[in-house]
PDB file of C-alpha atoms in Angstrom:
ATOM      1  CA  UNK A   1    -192.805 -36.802-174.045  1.00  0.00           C
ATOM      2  CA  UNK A   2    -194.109 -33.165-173.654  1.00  0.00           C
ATOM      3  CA  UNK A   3    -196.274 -33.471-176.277  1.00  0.00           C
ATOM      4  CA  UNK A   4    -197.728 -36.364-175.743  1.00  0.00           C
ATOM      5  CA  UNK A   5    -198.474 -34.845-172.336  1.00  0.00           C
ATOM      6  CA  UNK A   6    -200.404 -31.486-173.766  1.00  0.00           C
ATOM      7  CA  UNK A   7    -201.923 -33.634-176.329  1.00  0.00           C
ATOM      8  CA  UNK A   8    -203.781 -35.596-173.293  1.00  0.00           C
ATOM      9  CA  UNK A   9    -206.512 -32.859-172.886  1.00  0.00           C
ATOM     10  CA  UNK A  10    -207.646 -33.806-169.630  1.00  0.00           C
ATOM     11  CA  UNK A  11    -204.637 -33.967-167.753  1.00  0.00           C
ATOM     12  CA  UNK A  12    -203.114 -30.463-169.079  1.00  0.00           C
ATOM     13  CA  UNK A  13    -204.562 -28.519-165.849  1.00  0.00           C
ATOM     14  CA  UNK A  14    -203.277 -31.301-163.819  1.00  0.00           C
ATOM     15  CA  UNK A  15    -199.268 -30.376-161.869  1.00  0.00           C
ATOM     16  CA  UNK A  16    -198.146 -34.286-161.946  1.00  0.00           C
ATOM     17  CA  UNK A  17    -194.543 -33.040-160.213  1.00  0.00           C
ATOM     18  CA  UNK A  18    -196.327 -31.224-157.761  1.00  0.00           C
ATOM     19  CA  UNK A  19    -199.021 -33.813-156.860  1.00  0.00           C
ATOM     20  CA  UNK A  20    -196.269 -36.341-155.624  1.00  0.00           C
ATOM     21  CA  UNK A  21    -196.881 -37.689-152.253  1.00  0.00           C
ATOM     22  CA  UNK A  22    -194.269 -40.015-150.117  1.00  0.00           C
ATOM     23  CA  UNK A  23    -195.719 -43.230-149.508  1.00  0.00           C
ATOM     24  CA  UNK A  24    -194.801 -46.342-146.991  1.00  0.00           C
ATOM     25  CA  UNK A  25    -195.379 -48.476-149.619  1.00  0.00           C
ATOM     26  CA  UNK A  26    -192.982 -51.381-151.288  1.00  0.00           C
ATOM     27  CA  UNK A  27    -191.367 -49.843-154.570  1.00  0.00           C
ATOM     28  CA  UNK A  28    -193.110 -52.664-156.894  1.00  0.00           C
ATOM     29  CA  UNK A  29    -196.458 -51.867-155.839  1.00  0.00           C
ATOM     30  CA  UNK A  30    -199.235 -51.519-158.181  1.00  0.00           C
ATOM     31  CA  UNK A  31    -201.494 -48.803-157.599  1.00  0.00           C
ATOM     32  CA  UNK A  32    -205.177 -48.876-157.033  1.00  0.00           C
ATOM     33  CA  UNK A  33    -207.040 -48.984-160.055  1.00  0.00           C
ATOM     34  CA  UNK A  34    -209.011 -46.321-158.886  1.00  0.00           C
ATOM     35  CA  UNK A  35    -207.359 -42.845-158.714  1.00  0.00           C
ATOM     36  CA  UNK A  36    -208.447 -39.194-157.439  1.00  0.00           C
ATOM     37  CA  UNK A  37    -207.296 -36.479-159.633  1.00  0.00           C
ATOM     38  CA  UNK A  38    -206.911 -32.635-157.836  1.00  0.00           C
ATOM     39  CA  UNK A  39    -208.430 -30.576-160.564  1.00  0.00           C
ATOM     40  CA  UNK A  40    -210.608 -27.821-158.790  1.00  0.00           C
ATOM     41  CA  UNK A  41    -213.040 -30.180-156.988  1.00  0.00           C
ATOM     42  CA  UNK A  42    -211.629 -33.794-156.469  1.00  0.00           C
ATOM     43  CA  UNK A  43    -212.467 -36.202-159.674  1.00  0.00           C
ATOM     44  CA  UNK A  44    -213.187 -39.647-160.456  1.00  0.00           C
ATOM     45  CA  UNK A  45    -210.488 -41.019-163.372  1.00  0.00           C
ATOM     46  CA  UNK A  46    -211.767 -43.901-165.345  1.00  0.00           C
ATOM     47  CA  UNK A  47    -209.456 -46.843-165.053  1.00  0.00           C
ATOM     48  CA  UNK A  48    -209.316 -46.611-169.595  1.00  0.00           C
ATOM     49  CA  UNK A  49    -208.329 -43.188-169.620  1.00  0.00           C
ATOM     50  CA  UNK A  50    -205.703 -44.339-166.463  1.00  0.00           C
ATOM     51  CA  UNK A  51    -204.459 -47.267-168.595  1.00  0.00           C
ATOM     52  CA  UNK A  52    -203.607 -45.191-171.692  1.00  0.00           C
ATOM     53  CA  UNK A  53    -201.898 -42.766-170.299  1.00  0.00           C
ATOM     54  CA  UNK A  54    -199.615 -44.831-168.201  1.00  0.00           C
ATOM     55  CA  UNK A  55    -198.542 -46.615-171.446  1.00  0.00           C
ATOM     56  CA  UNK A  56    -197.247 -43.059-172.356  1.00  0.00           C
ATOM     57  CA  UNK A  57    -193.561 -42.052-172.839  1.00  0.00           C
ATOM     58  CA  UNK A  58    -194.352 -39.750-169.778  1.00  0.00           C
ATOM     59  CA  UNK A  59    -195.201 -42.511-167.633  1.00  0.00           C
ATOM     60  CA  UNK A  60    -192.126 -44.409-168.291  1.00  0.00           C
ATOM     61  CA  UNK A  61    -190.241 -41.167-167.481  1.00  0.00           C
ATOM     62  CA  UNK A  62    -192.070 -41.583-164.060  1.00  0.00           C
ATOM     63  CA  UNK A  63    -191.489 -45.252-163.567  1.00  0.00           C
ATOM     64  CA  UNK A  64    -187.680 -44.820-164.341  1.00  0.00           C
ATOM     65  CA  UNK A  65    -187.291 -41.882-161.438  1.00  0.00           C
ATOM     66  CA  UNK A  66    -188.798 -44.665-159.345  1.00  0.00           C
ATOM     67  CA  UNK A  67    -186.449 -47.042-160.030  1.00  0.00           C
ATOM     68  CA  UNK A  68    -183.357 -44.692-159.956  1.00  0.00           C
ATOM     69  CA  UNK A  69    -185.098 -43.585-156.689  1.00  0.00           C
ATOM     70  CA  UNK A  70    -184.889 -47.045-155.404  1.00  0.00           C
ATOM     71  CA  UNK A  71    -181.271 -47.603-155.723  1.00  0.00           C
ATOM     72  CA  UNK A  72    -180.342 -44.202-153.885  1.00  0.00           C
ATOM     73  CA  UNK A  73    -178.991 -44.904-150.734  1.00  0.00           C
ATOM     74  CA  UNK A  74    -182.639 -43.333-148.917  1.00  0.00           C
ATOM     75  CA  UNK A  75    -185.282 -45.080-146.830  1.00  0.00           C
ATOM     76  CA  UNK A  76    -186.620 -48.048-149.253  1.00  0.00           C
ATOM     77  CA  UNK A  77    -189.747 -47.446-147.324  1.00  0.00           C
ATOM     78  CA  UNK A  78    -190.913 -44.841-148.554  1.00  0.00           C
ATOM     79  CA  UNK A  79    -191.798 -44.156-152.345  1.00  0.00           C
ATOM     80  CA  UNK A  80    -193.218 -41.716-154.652  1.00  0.00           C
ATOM     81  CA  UNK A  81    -196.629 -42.247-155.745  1.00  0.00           C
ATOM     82  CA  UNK A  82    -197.926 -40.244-158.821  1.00  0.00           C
ATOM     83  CA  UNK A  83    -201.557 -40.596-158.055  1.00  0.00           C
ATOM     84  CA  UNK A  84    -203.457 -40.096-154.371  1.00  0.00           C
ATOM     85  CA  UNK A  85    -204.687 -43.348-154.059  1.00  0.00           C
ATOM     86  CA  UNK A  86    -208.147 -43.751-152.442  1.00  0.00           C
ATOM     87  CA  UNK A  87    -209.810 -47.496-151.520  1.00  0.00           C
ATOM     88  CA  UNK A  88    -211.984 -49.157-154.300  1.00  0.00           C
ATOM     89  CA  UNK A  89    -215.395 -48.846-152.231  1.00  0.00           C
ATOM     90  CA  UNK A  90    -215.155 -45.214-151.493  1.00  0.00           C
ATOM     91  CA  UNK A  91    -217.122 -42.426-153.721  1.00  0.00           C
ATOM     92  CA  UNK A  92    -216.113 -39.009-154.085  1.00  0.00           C
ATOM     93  CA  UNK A  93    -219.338 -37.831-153.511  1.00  0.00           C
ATOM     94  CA  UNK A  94    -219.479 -39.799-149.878  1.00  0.00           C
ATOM     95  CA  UNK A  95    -216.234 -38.318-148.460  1.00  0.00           C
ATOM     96  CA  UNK A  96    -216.323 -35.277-146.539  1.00  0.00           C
ATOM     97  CA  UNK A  97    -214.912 -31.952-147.244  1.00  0.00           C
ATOM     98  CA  UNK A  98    -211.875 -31.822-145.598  1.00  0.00           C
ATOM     99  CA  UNK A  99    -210.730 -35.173-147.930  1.00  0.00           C
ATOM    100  CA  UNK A 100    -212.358 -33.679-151.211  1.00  0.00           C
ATOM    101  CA  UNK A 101    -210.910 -30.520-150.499  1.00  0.00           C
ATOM    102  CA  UNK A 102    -213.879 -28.380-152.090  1.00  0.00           C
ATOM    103  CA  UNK A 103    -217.108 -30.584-152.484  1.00  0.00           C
ATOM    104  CA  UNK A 104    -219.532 -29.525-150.478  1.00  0.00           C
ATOM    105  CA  UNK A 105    -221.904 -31.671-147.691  1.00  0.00           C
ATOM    106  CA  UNK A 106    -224.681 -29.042-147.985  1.00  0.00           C
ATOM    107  CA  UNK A 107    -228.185 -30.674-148.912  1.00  0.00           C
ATOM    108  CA  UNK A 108    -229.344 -29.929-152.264  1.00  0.00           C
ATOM    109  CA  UNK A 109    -231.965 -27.808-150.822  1.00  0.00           C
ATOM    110  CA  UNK A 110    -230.012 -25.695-148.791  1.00  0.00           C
ATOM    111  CA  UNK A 111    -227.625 -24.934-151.447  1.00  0.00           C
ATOM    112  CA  UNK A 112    -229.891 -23.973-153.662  1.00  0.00           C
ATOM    113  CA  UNK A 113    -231.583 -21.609-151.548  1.00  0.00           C
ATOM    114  CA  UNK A 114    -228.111 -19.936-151.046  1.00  0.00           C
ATOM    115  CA  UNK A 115    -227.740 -19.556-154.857  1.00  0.00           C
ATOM    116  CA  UNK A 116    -230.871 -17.388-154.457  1.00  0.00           C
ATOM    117  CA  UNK A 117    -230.086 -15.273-151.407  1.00  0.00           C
ATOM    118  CA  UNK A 118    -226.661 -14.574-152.986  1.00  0.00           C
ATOM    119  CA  UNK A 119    -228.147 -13.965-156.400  1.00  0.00           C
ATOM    120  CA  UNK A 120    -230.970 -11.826-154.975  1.00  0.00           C
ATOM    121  CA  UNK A 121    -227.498  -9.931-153.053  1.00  0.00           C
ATOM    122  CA  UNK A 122    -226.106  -9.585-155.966  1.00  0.00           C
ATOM    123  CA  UNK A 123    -228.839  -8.042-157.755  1.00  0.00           C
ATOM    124  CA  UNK A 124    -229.441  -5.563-154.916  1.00  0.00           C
ATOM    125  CA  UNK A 125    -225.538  -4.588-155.826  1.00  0.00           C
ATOM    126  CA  UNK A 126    -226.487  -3.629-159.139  1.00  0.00           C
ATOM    127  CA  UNK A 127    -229.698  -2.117-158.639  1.00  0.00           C
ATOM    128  CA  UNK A 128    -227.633   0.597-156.276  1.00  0.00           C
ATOM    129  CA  UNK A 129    -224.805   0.813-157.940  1.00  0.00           C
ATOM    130  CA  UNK A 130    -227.233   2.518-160.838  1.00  0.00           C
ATOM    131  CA  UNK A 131    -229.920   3.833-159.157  1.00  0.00           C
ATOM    132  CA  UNK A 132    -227.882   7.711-159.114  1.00  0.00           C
ATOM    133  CA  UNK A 133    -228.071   7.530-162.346  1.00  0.00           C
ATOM    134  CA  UNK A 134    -231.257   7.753-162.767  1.00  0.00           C
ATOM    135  CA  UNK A 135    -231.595  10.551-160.106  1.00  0.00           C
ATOM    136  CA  UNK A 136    -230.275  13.426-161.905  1.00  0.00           C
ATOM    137  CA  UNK A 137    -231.624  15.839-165.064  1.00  0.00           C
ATOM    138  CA  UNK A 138    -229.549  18.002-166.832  1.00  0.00           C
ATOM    139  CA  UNK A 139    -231.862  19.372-168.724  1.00  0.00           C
ATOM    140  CA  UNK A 140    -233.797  22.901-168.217  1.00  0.00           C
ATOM    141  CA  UNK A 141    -236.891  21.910-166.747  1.00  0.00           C
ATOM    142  CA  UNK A 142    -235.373  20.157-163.958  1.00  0.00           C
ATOM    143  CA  UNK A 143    -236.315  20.516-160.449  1.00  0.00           C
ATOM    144  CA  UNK A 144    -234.559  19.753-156.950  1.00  0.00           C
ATOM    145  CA  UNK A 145    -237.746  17.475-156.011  1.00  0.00           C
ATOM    146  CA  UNK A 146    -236.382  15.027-158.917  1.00  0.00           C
ATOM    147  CA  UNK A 147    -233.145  15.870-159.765  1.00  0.00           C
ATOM    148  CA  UNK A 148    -230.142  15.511-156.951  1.00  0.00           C
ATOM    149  CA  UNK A 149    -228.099  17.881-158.928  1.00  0.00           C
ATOM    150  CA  UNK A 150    -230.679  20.584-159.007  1.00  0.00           C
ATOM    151  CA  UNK A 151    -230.782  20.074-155.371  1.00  0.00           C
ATOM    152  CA  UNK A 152    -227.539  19.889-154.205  1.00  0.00           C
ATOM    153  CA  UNK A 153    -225.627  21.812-157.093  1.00  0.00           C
ATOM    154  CA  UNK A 154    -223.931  20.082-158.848  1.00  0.00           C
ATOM    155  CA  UNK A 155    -222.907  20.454-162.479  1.00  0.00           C
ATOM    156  CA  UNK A 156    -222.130  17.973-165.130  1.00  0.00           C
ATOM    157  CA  UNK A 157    -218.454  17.787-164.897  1.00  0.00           C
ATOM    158  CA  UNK A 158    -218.763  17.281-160.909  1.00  0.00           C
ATOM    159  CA  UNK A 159    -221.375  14.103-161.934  1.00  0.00           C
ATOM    160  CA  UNK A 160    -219.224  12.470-164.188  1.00  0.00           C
ATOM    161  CA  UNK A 161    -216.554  12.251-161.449  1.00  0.00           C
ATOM    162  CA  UNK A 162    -219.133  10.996-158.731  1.00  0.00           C
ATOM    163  CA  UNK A 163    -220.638   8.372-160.850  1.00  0.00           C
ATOM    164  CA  UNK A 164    -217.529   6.988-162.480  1.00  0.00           C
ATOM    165  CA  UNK A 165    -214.293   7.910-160.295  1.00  0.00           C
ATOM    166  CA  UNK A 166    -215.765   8.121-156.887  1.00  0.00           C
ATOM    167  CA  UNK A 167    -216.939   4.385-157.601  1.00  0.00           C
ATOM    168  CA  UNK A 168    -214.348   2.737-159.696  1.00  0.00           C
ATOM    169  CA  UNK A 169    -211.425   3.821-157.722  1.00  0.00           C
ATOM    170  CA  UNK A 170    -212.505   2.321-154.188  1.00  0.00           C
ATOM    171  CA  UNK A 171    -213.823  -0.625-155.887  1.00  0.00           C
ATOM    172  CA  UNK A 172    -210.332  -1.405-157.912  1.00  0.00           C
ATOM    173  CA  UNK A 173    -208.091  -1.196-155.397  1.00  0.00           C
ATOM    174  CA  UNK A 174    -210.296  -2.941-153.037  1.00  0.00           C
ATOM    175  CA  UNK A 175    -210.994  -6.009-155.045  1.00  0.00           C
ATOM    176  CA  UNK A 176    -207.769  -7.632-153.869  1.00  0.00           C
ATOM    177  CA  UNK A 177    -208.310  -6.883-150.264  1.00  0.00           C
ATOM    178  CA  UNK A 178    -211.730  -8.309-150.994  1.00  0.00           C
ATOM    179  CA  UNK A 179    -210.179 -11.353-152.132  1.00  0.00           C
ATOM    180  CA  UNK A 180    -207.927 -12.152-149.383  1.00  0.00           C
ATOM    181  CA  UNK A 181    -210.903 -11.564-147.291  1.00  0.00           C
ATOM    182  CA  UNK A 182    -212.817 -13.902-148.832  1.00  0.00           C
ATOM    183  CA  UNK A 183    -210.158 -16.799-148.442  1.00  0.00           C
ATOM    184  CA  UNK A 184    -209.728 -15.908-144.580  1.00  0.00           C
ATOM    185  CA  UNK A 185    -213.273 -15.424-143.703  1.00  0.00           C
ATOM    186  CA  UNK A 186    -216.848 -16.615-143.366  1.00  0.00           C
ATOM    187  CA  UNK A 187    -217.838 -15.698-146.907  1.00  0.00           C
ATOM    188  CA  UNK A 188    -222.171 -15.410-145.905  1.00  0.00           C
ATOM    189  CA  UNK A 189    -221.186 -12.517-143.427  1.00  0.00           C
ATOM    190  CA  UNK A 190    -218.682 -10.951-145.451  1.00  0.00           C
ATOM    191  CA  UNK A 191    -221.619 -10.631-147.930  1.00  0.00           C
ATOM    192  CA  UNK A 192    -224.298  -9.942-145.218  1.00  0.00           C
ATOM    193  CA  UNK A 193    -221.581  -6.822-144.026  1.00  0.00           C
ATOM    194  CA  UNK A 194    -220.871  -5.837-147.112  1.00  0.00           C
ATOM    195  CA  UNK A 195    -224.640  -5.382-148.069  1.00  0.00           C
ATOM    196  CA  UNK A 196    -225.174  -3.696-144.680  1.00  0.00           C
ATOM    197  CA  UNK A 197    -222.530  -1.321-145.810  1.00  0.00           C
ATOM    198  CA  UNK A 198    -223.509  -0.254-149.473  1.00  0.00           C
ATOM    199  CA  UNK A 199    -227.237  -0.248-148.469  1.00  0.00           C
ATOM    200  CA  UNK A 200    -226.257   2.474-145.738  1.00  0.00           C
ATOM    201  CA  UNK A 201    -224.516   4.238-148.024  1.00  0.00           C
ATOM    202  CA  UNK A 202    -227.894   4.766-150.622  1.00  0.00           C
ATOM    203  CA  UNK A 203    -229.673   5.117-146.761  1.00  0.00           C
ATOM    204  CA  UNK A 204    -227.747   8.518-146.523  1.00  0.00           C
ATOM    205  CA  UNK A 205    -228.303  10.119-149.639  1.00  0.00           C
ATOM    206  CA  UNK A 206    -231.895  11.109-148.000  1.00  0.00           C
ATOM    207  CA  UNK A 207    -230.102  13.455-145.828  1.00  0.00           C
ATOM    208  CA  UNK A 208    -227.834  14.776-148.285  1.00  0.00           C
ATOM    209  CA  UNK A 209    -227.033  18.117-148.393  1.00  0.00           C
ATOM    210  CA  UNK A 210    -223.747  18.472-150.495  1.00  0.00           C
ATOM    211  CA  UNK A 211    -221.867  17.041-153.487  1.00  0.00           C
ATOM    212  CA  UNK A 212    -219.402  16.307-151.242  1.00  0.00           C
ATOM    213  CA  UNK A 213    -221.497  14.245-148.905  1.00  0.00           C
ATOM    214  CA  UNK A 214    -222.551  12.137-152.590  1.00  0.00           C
ATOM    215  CA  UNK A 215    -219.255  11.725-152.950  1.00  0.00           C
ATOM    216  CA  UNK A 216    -218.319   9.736-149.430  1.00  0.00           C
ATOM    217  CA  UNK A 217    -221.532   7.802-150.698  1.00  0.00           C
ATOM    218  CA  UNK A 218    -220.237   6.732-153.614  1.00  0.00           C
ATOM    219  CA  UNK A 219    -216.661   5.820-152.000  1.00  0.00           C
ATOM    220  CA  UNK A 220    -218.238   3.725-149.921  1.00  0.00           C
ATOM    221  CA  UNK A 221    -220.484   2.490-152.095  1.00  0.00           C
ATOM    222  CA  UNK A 222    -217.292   1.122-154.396  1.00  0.00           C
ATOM    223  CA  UNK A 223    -216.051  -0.254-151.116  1.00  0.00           C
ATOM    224  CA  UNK A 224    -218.482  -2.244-150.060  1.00  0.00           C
ATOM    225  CA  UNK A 225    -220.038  -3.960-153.088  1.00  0.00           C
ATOM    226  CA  UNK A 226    -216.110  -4.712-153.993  1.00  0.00           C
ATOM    227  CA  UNK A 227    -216.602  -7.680-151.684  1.00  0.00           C
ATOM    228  CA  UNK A 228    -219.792  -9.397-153.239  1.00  0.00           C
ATOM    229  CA  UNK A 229    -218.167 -11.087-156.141  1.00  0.00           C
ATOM    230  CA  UNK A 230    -215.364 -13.007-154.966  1.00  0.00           C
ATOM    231  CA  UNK A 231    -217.105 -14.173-151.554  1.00  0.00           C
ATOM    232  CA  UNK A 232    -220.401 -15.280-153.732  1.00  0.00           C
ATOM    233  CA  UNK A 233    -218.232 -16.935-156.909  1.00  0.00           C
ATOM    234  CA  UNK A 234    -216.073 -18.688-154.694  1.00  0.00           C
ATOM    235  CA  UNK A 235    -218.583 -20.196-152.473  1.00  0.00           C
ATOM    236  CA  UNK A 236    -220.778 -20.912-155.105  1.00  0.00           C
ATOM    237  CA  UNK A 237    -218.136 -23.015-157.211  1.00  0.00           C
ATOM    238  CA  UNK A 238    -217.615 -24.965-153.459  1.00  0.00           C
ATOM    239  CA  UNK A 239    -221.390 -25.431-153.245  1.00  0.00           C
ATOM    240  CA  UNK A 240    -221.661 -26.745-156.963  1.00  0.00           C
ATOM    241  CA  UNK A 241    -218.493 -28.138-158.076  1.00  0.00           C
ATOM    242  CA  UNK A 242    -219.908 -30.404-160.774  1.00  0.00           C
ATOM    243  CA  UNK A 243    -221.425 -26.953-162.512  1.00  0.00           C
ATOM    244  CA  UNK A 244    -219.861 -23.873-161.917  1.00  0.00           C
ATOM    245  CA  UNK A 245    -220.241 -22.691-164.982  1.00  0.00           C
ATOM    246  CA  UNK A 246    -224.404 -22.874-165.023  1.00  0.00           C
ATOM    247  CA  UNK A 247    -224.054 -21.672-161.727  1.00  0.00           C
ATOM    248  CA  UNK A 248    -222.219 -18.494-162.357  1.00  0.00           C
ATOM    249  CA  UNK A 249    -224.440 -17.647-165.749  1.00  0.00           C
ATOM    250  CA  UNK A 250    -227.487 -17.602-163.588  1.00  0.00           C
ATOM    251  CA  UNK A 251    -225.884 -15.796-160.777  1.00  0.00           C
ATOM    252  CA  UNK A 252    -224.362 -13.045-162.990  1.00  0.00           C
ATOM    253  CA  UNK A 253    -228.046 -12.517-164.412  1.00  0.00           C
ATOM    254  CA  UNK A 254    -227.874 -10.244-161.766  1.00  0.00           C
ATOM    255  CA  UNK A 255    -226.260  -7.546-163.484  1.00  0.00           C
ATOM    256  CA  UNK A 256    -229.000  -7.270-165.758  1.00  0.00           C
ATOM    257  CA  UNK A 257    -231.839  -7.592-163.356  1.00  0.00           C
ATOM    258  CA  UNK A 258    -230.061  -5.421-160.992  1.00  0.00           C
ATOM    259  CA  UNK A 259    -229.699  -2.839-163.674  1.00  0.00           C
ATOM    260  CA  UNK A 260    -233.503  -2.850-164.921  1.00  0.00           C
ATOM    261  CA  UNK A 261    -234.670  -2.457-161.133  1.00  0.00           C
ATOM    262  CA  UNK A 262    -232.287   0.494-160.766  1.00  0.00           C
ATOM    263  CA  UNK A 263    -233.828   1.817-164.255  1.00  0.00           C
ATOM    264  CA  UNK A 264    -237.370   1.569-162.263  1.00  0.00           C
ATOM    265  CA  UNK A 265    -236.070   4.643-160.334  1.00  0.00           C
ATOM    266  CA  UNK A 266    -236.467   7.245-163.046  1.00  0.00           C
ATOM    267  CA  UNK A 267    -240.577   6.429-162.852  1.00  0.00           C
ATOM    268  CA  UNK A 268    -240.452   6.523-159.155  1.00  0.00           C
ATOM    269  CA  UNK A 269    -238.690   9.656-158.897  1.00  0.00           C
ATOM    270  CA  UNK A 270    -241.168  11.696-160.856  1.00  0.00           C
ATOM    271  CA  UNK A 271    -244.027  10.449-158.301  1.00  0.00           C
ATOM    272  CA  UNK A 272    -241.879  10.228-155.406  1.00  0.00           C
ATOM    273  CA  UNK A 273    -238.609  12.397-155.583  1.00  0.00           C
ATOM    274  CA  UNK A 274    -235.147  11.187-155.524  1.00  0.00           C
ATOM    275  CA  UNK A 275    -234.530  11.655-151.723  1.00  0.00           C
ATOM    276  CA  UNK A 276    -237.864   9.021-151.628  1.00  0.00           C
ATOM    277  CA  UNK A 277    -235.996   6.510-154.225  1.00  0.00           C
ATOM    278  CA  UNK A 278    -232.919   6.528-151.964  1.00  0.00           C
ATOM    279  CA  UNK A 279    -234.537   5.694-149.097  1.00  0.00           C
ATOM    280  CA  UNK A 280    -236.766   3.179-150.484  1.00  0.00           C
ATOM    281  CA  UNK A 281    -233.909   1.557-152.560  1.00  0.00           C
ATOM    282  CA  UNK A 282    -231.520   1.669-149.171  1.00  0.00           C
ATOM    283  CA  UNK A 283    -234.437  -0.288-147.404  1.00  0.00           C
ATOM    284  CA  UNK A 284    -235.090  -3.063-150.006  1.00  0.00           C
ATOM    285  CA  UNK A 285    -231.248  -3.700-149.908  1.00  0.00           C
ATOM    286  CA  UNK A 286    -230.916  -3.578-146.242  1.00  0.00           C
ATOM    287  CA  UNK A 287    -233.486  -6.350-146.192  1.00  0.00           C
ATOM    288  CA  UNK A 288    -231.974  -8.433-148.513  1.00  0.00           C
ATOM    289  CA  UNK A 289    -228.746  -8.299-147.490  1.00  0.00           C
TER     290      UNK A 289
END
């Protein structure tokens, strides 16, 4: 009976023992036809796919612990019922969220313009999270106008650490918190805050006057932006449960957009200076976020 279980493709996400629900219900009844499967967002089971599967082996399995469960000496009022049962008229698209558990109410309007704000977030993220990168020249021509190491001394060795340690560290061992966070909290201001937070962090840079004080940037900077993928992914799979997986390709195009913006910096900083790029990249986030 296991395998005939795993060879039913669309019920191998599904935990049957775990979805069983006491019922007052007499023993013999028969179920609705039409039956609400938990799998991520709630789902509509058509009553063929229902009808094959209950002719299983698995299903008599079931139907016997029913029947041994009606000659125990409990309650005969109350039963176990495989499948959450929900009236013949009702649509899953027409219930609200609390009974769907994760389809969202929002108009198709609104959530679409929160797929852009978060997207346009999330390619702010990027676009900082580069932009040093482009704000530093190694070679011997440099000048502390465009180069932040000329100007605040820093060698190559002392980079490598701010642009890789100083940001991967806070960022790993705050992705966790992050998510926690994100299941406790309003996920648009965690997002907003978080934003706030990295963009203030690229904001201070202007006034730097130490590797150490690029550094506390960075740390931050790991911090903060730590936060913008599991608030955005998980409220974006609420907001479009029928197509997460569209959803997140065009929302992760912001790793690639965010990246080419940040690349824009190493033009702008021959014009404008790297202390100039940091303040006008801090801005443009601020705004967004």
């Amino acid at each position: 009976w296991l395998k005939v279980v795993l060879d039913q493709a669309h019920f191998t996400n599904l935990p049957f023992l775990s979805e069983f629900r006491r019922r007052e219900a007499p023993l013999n009844a028969a179920p609705s036809p039409t039956h609400a499967f938990q799998e991520g967002p709630s789902c509509q089971c058509p009553d063929e796919q229902l009808t094959s599967f209950a002719s299983k082996p698995f299903m008599n399995i079931l139907n016997r612990s029913t029947s041994e469960r009606s000659e125990s000496p409990t309650d005969s009022s109350e039963t176990f019922v495989p499948f959450e049962v929900l009236p013949e008229d009702q649509d899953t698209e027409s219930m609200s969220a609390s009974d769907v558990g994760t389809c969202c109410q929002q108009p198709q309007a609104g959530r679409i313009w929160i797929l852009t704000i978060l997207s346009l977030v999330f390619v702010s993220n990027q676009a900082c999270r580069s932009l040093m990168f482009y704000l530093v020249d190694f070679g011997g021509n440099a000048d502390a106008y465009r180069a932040m190491n000329i100007a605040l001394d820093f060698d190559s060795a002392q980079y490598g650490i701010v642009a890789t340690v100083a940001f991967t560290v806070p960022f790993t061992f705050t992705s966790f918190l992050a998510g926690v966070a994100a299941d406790s909290f309003n996920r648009i201001k965690l997002n907003t805050l978080a934003g706030i937070a990295w963009s203030i962090s690229i904001l201070l840079l202007v006034w730097a006057n130490s590797y150490w004080e690029v550094v506390a940037s960075r740390l931050v900077l790991g911090f903060a932006q730590a936060f913008t993928n599991p608030a955005s992914l998980s409220l974006l799979a609420q907001l479009f449960p029928q197509s997460r997986a569209t959803i997140s390709s065009i929302f992760n195009l912001g790793i690639y957009i965010g990246a080419a913006l940040g690349s824009l910096a190493a033009a702008m900083n021959r014009d404008q200076g790297w202390r100039a790029c940091c303040l006008y990249y801090g801005v443009a986030s601020a705004v967004i976020c």
